[in-house]
Short mmCIF file of C-alpha atoms and ligand atoms in Angstrom, two decimals:
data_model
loop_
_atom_site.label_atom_id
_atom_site.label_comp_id
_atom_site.label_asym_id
_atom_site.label_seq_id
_atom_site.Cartn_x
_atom_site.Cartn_y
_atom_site.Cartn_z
CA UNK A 8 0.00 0.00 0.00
CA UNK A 9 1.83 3.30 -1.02
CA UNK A 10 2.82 5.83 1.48
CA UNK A 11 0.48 8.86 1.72
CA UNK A 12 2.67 11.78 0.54
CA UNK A 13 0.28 14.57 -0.01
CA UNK A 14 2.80 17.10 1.60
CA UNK A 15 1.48 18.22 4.87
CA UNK A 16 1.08 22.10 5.04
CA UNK A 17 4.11 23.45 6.55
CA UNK A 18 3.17 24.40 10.06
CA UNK A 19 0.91 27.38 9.72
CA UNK A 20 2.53 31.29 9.46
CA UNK A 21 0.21 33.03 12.18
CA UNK A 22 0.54 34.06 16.11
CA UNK A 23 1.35 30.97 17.23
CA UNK A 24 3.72 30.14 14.98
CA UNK A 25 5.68 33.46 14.30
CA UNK A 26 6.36 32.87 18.24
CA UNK A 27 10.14 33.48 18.53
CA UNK A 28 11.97 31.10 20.87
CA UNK A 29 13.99 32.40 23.45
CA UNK A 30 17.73 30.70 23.47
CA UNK A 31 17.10 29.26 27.04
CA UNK A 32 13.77 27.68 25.91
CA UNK A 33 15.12 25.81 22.59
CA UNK A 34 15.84 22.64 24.19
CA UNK A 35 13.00 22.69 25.94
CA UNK A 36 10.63 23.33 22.76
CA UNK A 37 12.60 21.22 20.26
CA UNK A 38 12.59 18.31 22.96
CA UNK A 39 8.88 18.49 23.07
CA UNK A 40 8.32 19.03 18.85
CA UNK A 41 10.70 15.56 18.73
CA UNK A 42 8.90 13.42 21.43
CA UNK A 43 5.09 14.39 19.87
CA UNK A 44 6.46 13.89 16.13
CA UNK A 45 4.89 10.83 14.97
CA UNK A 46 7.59 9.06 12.57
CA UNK A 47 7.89 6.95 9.52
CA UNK A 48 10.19 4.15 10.39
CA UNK A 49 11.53 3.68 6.54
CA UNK A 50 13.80 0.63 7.24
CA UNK A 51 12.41 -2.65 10.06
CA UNK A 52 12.42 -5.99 9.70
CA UNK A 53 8.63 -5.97 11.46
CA UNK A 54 5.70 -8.02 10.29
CA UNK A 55 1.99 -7.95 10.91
CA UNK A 56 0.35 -10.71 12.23
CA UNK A 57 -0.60 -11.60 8.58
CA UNK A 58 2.49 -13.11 8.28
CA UNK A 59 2.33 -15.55 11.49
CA UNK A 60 3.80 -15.43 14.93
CA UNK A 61 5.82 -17.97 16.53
CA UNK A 62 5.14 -16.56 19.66
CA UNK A 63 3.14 -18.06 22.43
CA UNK A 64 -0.07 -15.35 22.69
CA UNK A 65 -3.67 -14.64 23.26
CA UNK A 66 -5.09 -15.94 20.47
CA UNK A 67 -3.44 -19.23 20.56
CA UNK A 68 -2.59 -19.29 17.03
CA UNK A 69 1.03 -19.81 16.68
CA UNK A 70 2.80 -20.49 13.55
CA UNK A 71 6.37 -21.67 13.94
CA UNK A 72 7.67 -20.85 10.85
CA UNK A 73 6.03 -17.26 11.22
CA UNK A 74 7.86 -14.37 10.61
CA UNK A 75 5.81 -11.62 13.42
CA UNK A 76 9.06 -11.85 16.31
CA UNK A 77 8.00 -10.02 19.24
CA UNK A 78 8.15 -11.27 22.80
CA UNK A 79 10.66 -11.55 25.74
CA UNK A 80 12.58 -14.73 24.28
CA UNK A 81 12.56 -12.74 20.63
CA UNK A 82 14.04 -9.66 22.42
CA UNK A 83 16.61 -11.51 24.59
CA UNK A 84 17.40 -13.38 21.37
CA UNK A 85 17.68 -10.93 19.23
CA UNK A 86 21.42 -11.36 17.20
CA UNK A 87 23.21 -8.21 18.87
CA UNK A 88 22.73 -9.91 22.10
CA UNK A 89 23.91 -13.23 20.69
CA UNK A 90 26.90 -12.29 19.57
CA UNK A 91 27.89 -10.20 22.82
CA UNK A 92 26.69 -13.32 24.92
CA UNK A 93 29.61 -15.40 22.92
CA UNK A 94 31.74 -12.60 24.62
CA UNK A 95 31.65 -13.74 27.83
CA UNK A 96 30.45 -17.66 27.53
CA UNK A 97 33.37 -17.71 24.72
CA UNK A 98 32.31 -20.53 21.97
CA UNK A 99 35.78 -22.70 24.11
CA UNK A 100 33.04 -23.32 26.36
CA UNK A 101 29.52 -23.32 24.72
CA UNK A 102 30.06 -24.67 21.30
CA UNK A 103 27.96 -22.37 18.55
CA UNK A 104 26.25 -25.87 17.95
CA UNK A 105 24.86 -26.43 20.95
CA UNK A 106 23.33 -23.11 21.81
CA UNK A 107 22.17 -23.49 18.41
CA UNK A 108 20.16 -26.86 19.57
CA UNK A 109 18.42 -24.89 22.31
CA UNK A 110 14.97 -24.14 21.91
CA UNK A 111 14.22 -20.34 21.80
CA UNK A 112 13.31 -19.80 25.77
CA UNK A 113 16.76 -21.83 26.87
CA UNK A 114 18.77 -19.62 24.86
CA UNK A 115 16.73 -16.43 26.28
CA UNK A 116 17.24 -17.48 30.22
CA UNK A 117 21.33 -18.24 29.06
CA UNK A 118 21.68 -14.64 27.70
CA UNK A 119 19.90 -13.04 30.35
CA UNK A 120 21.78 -14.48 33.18
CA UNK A 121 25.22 -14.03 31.73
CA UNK A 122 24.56 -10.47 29.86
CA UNK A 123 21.73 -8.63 32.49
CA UNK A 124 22.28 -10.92 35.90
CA UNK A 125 25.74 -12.34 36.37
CA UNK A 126 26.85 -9.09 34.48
CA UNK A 127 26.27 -5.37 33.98
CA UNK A 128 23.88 -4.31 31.26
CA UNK A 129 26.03 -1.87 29.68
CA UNK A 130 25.96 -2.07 25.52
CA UNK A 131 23.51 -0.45 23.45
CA UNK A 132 21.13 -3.58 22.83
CA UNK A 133 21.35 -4.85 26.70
CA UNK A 134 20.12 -0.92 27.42
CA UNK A 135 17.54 -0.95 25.03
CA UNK A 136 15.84 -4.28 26.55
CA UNK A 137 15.57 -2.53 30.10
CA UNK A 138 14.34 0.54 28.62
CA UNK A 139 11.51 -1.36 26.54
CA UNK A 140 10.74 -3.81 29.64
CA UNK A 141 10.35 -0.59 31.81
CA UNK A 142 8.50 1.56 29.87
CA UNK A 143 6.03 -2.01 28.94
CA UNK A 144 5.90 -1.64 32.76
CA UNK A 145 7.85 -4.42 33.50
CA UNK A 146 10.54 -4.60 36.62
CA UNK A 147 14.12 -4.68 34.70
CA UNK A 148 15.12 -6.15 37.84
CA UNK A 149 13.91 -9.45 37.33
CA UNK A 150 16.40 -12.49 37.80
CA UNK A 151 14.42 -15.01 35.67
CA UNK A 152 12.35 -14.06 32.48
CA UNK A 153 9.08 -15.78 34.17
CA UNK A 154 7.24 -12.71 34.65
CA UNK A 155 7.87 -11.17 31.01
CA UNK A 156 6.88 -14.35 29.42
CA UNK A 157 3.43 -14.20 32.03
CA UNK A 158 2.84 -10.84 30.83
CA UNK A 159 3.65 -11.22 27.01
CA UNK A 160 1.61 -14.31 26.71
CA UNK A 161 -1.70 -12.69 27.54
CA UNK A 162 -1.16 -10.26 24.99
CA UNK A 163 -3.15 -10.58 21.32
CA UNK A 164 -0.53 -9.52 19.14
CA UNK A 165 -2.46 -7.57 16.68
CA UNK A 166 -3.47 -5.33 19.52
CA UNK A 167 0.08 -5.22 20.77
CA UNK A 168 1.13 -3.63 17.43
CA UNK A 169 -1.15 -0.65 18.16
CA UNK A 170 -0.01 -0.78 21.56
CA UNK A 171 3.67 -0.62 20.75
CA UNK A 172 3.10 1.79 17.99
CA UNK A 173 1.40 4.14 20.32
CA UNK A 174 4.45 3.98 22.78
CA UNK A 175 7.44 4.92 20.42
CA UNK A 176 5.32 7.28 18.58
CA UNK A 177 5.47 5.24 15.19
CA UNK A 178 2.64 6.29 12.25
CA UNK A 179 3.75 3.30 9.74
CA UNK A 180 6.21 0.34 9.56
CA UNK A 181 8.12 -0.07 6.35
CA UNK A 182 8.85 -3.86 6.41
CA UNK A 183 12.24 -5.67 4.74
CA UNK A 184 10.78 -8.41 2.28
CA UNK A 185 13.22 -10.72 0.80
CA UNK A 186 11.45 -12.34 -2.11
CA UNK A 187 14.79 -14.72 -2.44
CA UNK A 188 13.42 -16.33 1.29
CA UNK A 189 11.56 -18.96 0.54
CA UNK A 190 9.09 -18.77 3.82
CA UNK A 191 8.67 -14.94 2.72
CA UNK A 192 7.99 -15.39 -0.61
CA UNK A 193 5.53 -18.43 -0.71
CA UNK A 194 3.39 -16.50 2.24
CA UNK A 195 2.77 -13.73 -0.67
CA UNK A 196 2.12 -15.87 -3.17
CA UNK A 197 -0.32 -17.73 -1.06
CA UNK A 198 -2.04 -15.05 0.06
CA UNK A 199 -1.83 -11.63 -1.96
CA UNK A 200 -3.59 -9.67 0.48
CA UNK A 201 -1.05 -10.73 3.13
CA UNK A 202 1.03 -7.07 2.90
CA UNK A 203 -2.62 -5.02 3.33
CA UNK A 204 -2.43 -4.42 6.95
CA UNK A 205 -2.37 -0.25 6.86
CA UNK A 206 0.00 0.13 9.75
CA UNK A 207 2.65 -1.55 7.14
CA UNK A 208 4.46 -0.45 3.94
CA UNK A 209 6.60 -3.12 1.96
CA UNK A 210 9.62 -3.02 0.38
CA UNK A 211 11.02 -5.39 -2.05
CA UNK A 212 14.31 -6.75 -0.78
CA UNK A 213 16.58 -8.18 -3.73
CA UNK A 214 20.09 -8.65 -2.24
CA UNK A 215 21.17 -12.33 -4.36
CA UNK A 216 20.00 -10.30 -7.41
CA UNK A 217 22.98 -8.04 -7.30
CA UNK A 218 25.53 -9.89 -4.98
CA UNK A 219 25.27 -13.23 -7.10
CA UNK A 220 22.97 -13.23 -10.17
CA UNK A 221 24.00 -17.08 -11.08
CA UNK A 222 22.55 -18.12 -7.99
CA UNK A 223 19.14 -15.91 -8.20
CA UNK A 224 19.11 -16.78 -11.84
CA UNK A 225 18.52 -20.47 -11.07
CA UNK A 226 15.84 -19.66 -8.31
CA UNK A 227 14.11 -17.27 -10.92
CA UNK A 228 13.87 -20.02 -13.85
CA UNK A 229 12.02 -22.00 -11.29
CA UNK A 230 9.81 -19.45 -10.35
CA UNK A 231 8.91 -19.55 -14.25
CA UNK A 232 11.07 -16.63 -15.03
CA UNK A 233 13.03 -17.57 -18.11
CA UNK A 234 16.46 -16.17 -17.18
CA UNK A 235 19.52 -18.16 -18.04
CA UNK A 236 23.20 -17.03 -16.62
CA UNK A 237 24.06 -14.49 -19.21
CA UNK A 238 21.82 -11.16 -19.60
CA UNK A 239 20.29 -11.58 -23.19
CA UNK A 240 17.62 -8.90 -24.09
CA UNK A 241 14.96 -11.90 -23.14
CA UNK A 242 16.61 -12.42 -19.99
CA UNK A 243 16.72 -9.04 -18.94
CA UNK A 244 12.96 -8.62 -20.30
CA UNK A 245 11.96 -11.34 -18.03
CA UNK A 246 14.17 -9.68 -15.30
CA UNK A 247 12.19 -6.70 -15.44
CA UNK A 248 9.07 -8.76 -15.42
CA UNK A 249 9.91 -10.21 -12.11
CA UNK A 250 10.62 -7.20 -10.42
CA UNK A 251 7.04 -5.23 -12.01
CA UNK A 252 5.16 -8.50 -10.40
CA UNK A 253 6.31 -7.88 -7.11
CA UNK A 254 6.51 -4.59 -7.06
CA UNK A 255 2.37 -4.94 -7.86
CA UNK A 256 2.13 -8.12 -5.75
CA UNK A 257 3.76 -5.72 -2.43
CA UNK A 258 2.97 -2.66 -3.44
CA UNK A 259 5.99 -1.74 -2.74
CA UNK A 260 7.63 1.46 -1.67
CA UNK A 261 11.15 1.46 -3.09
CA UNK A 262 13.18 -1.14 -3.94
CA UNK A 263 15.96 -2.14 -1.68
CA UNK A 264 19.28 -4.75 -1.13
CA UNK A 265 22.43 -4.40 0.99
CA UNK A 266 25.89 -4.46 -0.93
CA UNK A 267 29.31 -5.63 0.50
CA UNK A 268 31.89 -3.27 1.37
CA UNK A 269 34.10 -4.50 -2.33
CA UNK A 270 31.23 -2.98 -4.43
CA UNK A 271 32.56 -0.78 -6.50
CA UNK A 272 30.69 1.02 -9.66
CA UNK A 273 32.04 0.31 -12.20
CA UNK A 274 32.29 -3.29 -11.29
CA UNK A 275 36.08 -4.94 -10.80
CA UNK A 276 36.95 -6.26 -14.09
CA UNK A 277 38.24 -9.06 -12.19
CA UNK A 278 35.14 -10.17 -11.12
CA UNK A 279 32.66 -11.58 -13.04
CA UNK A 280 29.88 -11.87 -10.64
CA UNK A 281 30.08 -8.25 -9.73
CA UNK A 282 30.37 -7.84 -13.49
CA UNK A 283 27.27 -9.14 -13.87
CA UNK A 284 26.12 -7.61 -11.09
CA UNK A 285 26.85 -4.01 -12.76
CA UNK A 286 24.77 -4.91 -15.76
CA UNK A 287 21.92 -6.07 -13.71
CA UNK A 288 21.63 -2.83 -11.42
CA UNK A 289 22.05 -0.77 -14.84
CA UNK A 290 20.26 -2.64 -17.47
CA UNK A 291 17.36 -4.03 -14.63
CA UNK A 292 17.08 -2.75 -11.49
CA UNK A 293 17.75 1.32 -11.95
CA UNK A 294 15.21 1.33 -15.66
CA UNK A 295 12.59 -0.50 -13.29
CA UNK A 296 12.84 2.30 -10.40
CA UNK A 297 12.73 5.10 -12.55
CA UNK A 298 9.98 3.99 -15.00
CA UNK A 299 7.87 2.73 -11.74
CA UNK A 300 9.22 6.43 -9.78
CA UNK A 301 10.62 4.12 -6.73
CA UNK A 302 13.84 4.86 -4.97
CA UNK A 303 16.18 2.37 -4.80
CA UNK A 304 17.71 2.17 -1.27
CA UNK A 305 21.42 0.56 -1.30
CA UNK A 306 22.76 -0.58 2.06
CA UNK A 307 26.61 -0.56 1.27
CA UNK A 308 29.34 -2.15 3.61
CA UNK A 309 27.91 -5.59 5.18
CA UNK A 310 30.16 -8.38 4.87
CA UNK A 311 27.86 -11.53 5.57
CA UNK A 312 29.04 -14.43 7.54
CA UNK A 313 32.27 -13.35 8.42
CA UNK A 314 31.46 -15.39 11.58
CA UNK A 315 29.44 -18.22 9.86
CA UNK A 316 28.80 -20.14 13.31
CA UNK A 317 27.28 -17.35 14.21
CA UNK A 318 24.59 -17.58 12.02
CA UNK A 319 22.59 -14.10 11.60
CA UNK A 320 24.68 -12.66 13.94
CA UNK A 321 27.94 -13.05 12.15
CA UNK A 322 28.01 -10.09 10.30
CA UNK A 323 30.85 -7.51 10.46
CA UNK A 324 31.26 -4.30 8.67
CA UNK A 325 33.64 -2.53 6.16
CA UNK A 326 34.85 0.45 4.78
CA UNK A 327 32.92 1.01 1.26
CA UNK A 328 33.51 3.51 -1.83
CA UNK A 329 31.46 6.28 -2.09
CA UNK A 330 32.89 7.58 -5.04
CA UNK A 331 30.88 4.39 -6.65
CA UNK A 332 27.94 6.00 -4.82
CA UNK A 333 28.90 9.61 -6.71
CA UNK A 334 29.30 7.51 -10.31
CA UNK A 335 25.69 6.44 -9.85
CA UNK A 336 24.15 9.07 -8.48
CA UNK A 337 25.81 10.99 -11.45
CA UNK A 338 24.91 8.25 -14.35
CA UNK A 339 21.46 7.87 -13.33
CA UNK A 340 20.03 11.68 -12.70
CA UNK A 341 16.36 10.38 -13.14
CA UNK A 342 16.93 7.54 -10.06
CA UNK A 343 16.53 8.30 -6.79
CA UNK A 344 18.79 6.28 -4.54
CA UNK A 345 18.29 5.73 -0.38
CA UNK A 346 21.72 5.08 0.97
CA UNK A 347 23.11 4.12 4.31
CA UNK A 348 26.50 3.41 4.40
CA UNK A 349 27.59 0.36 7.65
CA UNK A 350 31.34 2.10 7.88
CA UNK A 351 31.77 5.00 10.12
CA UNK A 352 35.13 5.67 8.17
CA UNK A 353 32.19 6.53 5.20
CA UNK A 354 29.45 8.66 6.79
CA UNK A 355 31.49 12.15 5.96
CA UNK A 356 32.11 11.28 2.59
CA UNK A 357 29.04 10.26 2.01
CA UNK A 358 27.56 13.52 3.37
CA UNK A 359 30.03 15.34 1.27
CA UNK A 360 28.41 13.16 -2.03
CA UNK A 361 24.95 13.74 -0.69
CA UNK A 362 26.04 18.07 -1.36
CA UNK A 363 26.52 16.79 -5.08
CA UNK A 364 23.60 15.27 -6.00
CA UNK A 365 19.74 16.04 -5.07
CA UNK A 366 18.73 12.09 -6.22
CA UNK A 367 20.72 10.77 -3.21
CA UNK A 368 19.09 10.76 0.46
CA UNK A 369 20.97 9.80 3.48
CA UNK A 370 19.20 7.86 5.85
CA UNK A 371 19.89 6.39 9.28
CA UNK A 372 22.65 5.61 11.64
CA UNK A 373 22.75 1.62 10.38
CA UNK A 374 23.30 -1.70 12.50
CA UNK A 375 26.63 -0.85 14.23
CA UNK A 376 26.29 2.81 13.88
CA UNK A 377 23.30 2.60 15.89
CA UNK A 378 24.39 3.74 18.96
CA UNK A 379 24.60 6.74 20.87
CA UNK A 380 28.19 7.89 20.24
CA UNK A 381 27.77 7.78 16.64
CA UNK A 382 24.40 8.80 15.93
CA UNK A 383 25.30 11.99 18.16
CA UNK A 384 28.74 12.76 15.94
CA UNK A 385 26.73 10.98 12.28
CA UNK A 386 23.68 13.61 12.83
CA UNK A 387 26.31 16.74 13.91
CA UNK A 388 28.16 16.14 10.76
CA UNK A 389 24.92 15.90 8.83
CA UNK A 390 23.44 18.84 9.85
CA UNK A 391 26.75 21.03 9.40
CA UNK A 392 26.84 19.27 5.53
CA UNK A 393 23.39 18.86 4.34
CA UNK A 394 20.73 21.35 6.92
CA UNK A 395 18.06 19.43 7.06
CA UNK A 396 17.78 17.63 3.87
CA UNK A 397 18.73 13.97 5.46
CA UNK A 398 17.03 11.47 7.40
CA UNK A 399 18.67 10.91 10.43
CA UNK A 400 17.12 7.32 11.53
CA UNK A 401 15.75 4.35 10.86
CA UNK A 402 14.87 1.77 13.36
CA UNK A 403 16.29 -1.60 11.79
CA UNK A 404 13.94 -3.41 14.50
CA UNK A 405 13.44 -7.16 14.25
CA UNK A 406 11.50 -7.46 16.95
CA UNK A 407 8.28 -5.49 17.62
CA UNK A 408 9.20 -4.09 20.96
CA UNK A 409 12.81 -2.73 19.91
CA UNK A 410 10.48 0.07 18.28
CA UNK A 411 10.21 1.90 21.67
CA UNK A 412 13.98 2.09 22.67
CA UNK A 413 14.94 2.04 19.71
CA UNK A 414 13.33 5.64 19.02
CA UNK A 415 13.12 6.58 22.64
CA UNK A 416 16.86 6.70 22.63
CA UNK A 417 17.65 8.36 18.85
CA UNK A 418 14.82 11.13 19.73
CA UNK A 419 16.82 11.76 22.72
CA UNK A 420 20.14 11.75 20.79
CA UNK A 421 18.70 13.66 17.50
CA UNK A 422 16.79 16.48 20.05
CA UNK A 423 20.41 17.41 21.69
CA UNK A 424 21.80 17.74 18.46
CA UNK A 425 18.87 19.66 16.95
CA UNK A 426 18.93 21.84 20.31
CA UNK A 427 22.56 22.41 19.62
CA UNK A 428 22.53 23.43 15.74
CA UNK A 429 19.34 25.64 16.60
CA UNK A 430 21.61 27.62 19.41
CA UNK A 431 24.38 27.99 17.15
CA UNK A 432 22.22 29.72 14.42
CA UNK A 433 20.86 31.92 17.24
CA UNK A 434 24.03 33.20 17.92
CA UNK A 435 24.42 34.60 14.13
CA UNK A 436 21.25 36.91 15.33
CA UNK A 437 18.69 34.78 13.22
CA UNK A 438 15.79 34.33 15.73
CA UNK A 439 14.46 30.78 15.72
CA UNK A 440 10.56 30.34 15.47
CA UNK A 441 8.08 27.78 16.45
CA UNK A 442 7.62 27.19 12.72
CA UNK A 443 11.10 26.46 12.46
CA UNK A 444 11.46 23.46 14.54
CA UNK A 445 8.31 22.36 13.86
CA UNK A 446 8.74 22.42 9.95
CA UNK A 447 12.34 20.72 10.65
CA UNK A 448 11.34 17.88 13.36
CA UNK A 449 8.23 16.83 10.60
CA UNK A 450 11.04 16.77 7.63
CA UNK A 451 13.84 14.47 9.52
CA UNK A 452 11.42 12.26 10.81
CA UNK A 453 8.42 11.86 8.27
CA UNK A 454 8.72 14.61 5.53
CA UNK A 455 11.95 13.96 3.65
CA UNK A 456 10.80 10.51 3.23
CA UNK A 457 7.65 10.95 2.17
CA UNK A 458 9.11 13.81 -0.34
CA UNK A 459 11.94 11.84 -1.75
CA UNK A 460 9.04 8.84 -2.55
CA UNK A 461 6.82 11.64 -4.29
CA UNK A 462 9.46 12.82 -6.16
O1 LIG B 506 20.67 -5.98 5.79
C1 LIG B 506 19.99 -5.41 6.65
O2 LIG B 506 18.87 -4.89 6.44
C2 LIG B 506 20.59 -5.35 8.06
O3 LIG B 506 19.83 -4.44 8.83
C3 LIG B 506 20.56 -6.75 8.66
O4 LIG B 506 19.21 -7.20 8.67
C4 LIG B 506 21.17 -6.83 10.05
O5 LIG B 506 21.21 -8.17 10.46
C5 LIG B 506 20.41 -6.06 11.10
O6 LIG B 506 19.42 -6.51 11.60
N1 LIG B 506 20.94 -4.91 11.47
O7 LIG B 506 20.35 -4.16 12.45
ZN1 LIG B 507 18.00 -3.96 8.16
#
């Protein structure tokens, strides 16, 4: 279902909103414009109940293959917390295998008691489960997860979405959907209907497409898409086919796939996959988003597996090259591309791109870059390169919960920086106005989206 983006008026000239803001009162105003701005969370992995739930709940229904995570055992387990859990029960002692052999709730009590009991709760994903847990209401205290699991289970999940919505101050979910997963895919094609819920925008998520087209060829033939390894005009014809069905079958919003830090544009001549991988984004992907007016959002520096025991949470990060970023942006003036680079070595050169080209848009402070630290120095540098014409966040939740500390602690970040760039333009002698911060809290965290999609 496509994102409403009638622009909204800009926040009325009159009384209220000529009112000049007094230096001392800016944090105090833009703190208040951030925390009542509802936002348009442009990048989750969430799901509507549509899609299943493995999670014990209300309703009873449970579908273990479903792809709705929410829940105490989801949040414990989600891969940030894996990974740091393998930190301190090192892999010497717990093999990777056998944690892997635990069902969800053992590997949930194992995390908590090593990473929030038998330890300090100090990283960025341990803080955001006590912030969720306490603002659900819940003591952070607890020893053992019984009494989140009690609460969690008499909750209907549909209604929980509202609920958690409400809370982190959330007007839509864009989801992440990976037609190249099988369990994803076959849920659409079973039921069409399945991406309708209107809380939920979908993207279509094409990763294998790009990173290794002889793999995704073989999975498209069988889908009844006539594509063979080499890109003949009739394989690129059915190519394009394939992406114009989903993009009707989702409805989706932009098109989107993460790229490893080696991508380069041009491709390496040394490399025939990424060869191949040049043609398709050209000749494919970049004709298909223009002619159908959809960004294409390319998430640049994630080297997968690097820790394959680790399973999804053996990811690391690279340095990328944005100058490949520039050479697109440049070659393709009637695209619009989404970017979010993983490398904080990147983020000022990508800003510095971003000054160069209207058809790119920043967006968020991605996967390791997501914490405090770096979304406070990311946004400064933003601001100082690019006003307001960025957007500063995205959630990246995977499970529905993350949604409220995941925003309760970037609106916290983003309003200190805001507060900050505000004071230094009020020291020039340029008042600041209501309208002002208003207008600017709406554009980071709802307008610029919604303008770049209506472009
Ligand atoms: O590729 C992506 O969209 C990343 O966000 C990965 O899903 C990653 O595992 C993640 O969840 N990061 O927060
Ligand atoms: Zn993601």
């Amino acid at each position: 279902m496509p994102i409403d983006t009638t622009p909204k008026p800009t926040a009325r000239p009159g009384p209220l909103n000529d009112q000049r803001i007094d230096a001392a009162q800016i944090r105090q105003v833009v703190g208040r414009a951030v925390q009542s701005q509802k936002i348009l969370d442009m990048h989750t992995h969430l799901y509507p109940p549509g899609f299943g739930t493995p999670v014990a709940n209300k309703t009873g229904r449970i579908d273990p293959t479903g792809l709705m995570l929410w829940g105490v055992d989801e949040l414990i387990t989600y891969h940030y917390l894996v990974a740091e859990v393998f930190r301190v029960v090192p892999a010497t002692e717990l093999p990777y295998e056998t944690f892997w052999t635990w069902p969800k709730d053992r590997q949930a009590d194992h995390i908590w008691r090593h990473l929030f009991v038998e330890n300090t709760p100090l990283s960025e994903a341990c803080r955001g489960i006590l912030t969720t847990l306490t603002r659900l209401g819940l003591d952070p205290d607890e020893k053992s997860l019984s009494a989140y699991r009690f609460f969690f289970s008499r909750q209907d999940p549909s209604q929980f979405i509202d609920r958690i919505m409400e809370m982190s101050n959330v007007e839509a979910i864009v989801m992440t959907n990976a037609v190249f997963d099988d369990n994803e895919r076959a849920r659409w094609i079973k039921e069409p209907a399945i991406g309708s819920d209107p809380r939920f925008r979908a993207v279509l998520r094409i990763d294998p497409l790009v990173r290794n087209f002889p793999a995704a060829a073989e999975h498209l033939s069988q889908w009844g898409y006539s594509t063979g390894r080499k890109l003949t005009a009739a394989c690129r014809g059915e190519l394009i086919r394939f992406l114009n069905d989903w993009i009707d079958r989702q409805q989706a919003i932009y098109i989107a796939m993460s790229l490893p830090p080696e991508f380069t544009y041009p491709a390496a001549a040394s490399d025939p996959i990424a060869q191949i991988g040049e043609r398709i984004l050209q000749e494919v992907i970049l004709p298909v988003c223009r002619d159908r007016k959809l960004p294409l959002a390319m998430m640049i520096g994630s080297s997968l597996q690097t820790n394959p025991l680790l399973r999804d949470a053996g990811d690391t990060s690279g340095r990328a090259d944005v100058s490949s970023v520039a050479r697109l942006c440049r070659d393709f003036p009637a695209n619009k591309f989404l970017v979010t680079m993983l490398s904080r070595e990147n983020q000022h050169e990508l800003c510095v791109v971003a000054r160069k080209f209207g058809n790119l848009m920043p967006f968020g402070c991605w996967w390791f870059l997501n914490n405090p630290s770096l979304i406070d120095e990311i946004t400064r540098m933003r601001f100082e390169l690019l006003g307001r014409s960025f957007i500063p966040q995205h959630s990246d939740a995977r499970v529905l919960e993350q949604l409220i500390y995941k925003w309760e602690h970037s609106r916290e970040i983003i309003s200190t920086v805001l507060s900050d760039m505000y004071m230094r333009t009020a020291k020039t002698g340029r008042s600041i106005y209501l309208r002002d911060v208003q207008r600017d809290v709406e554009a980071i965290f709802a307008g610029n989206f919604k303008a770049f999609l209506a472009r």
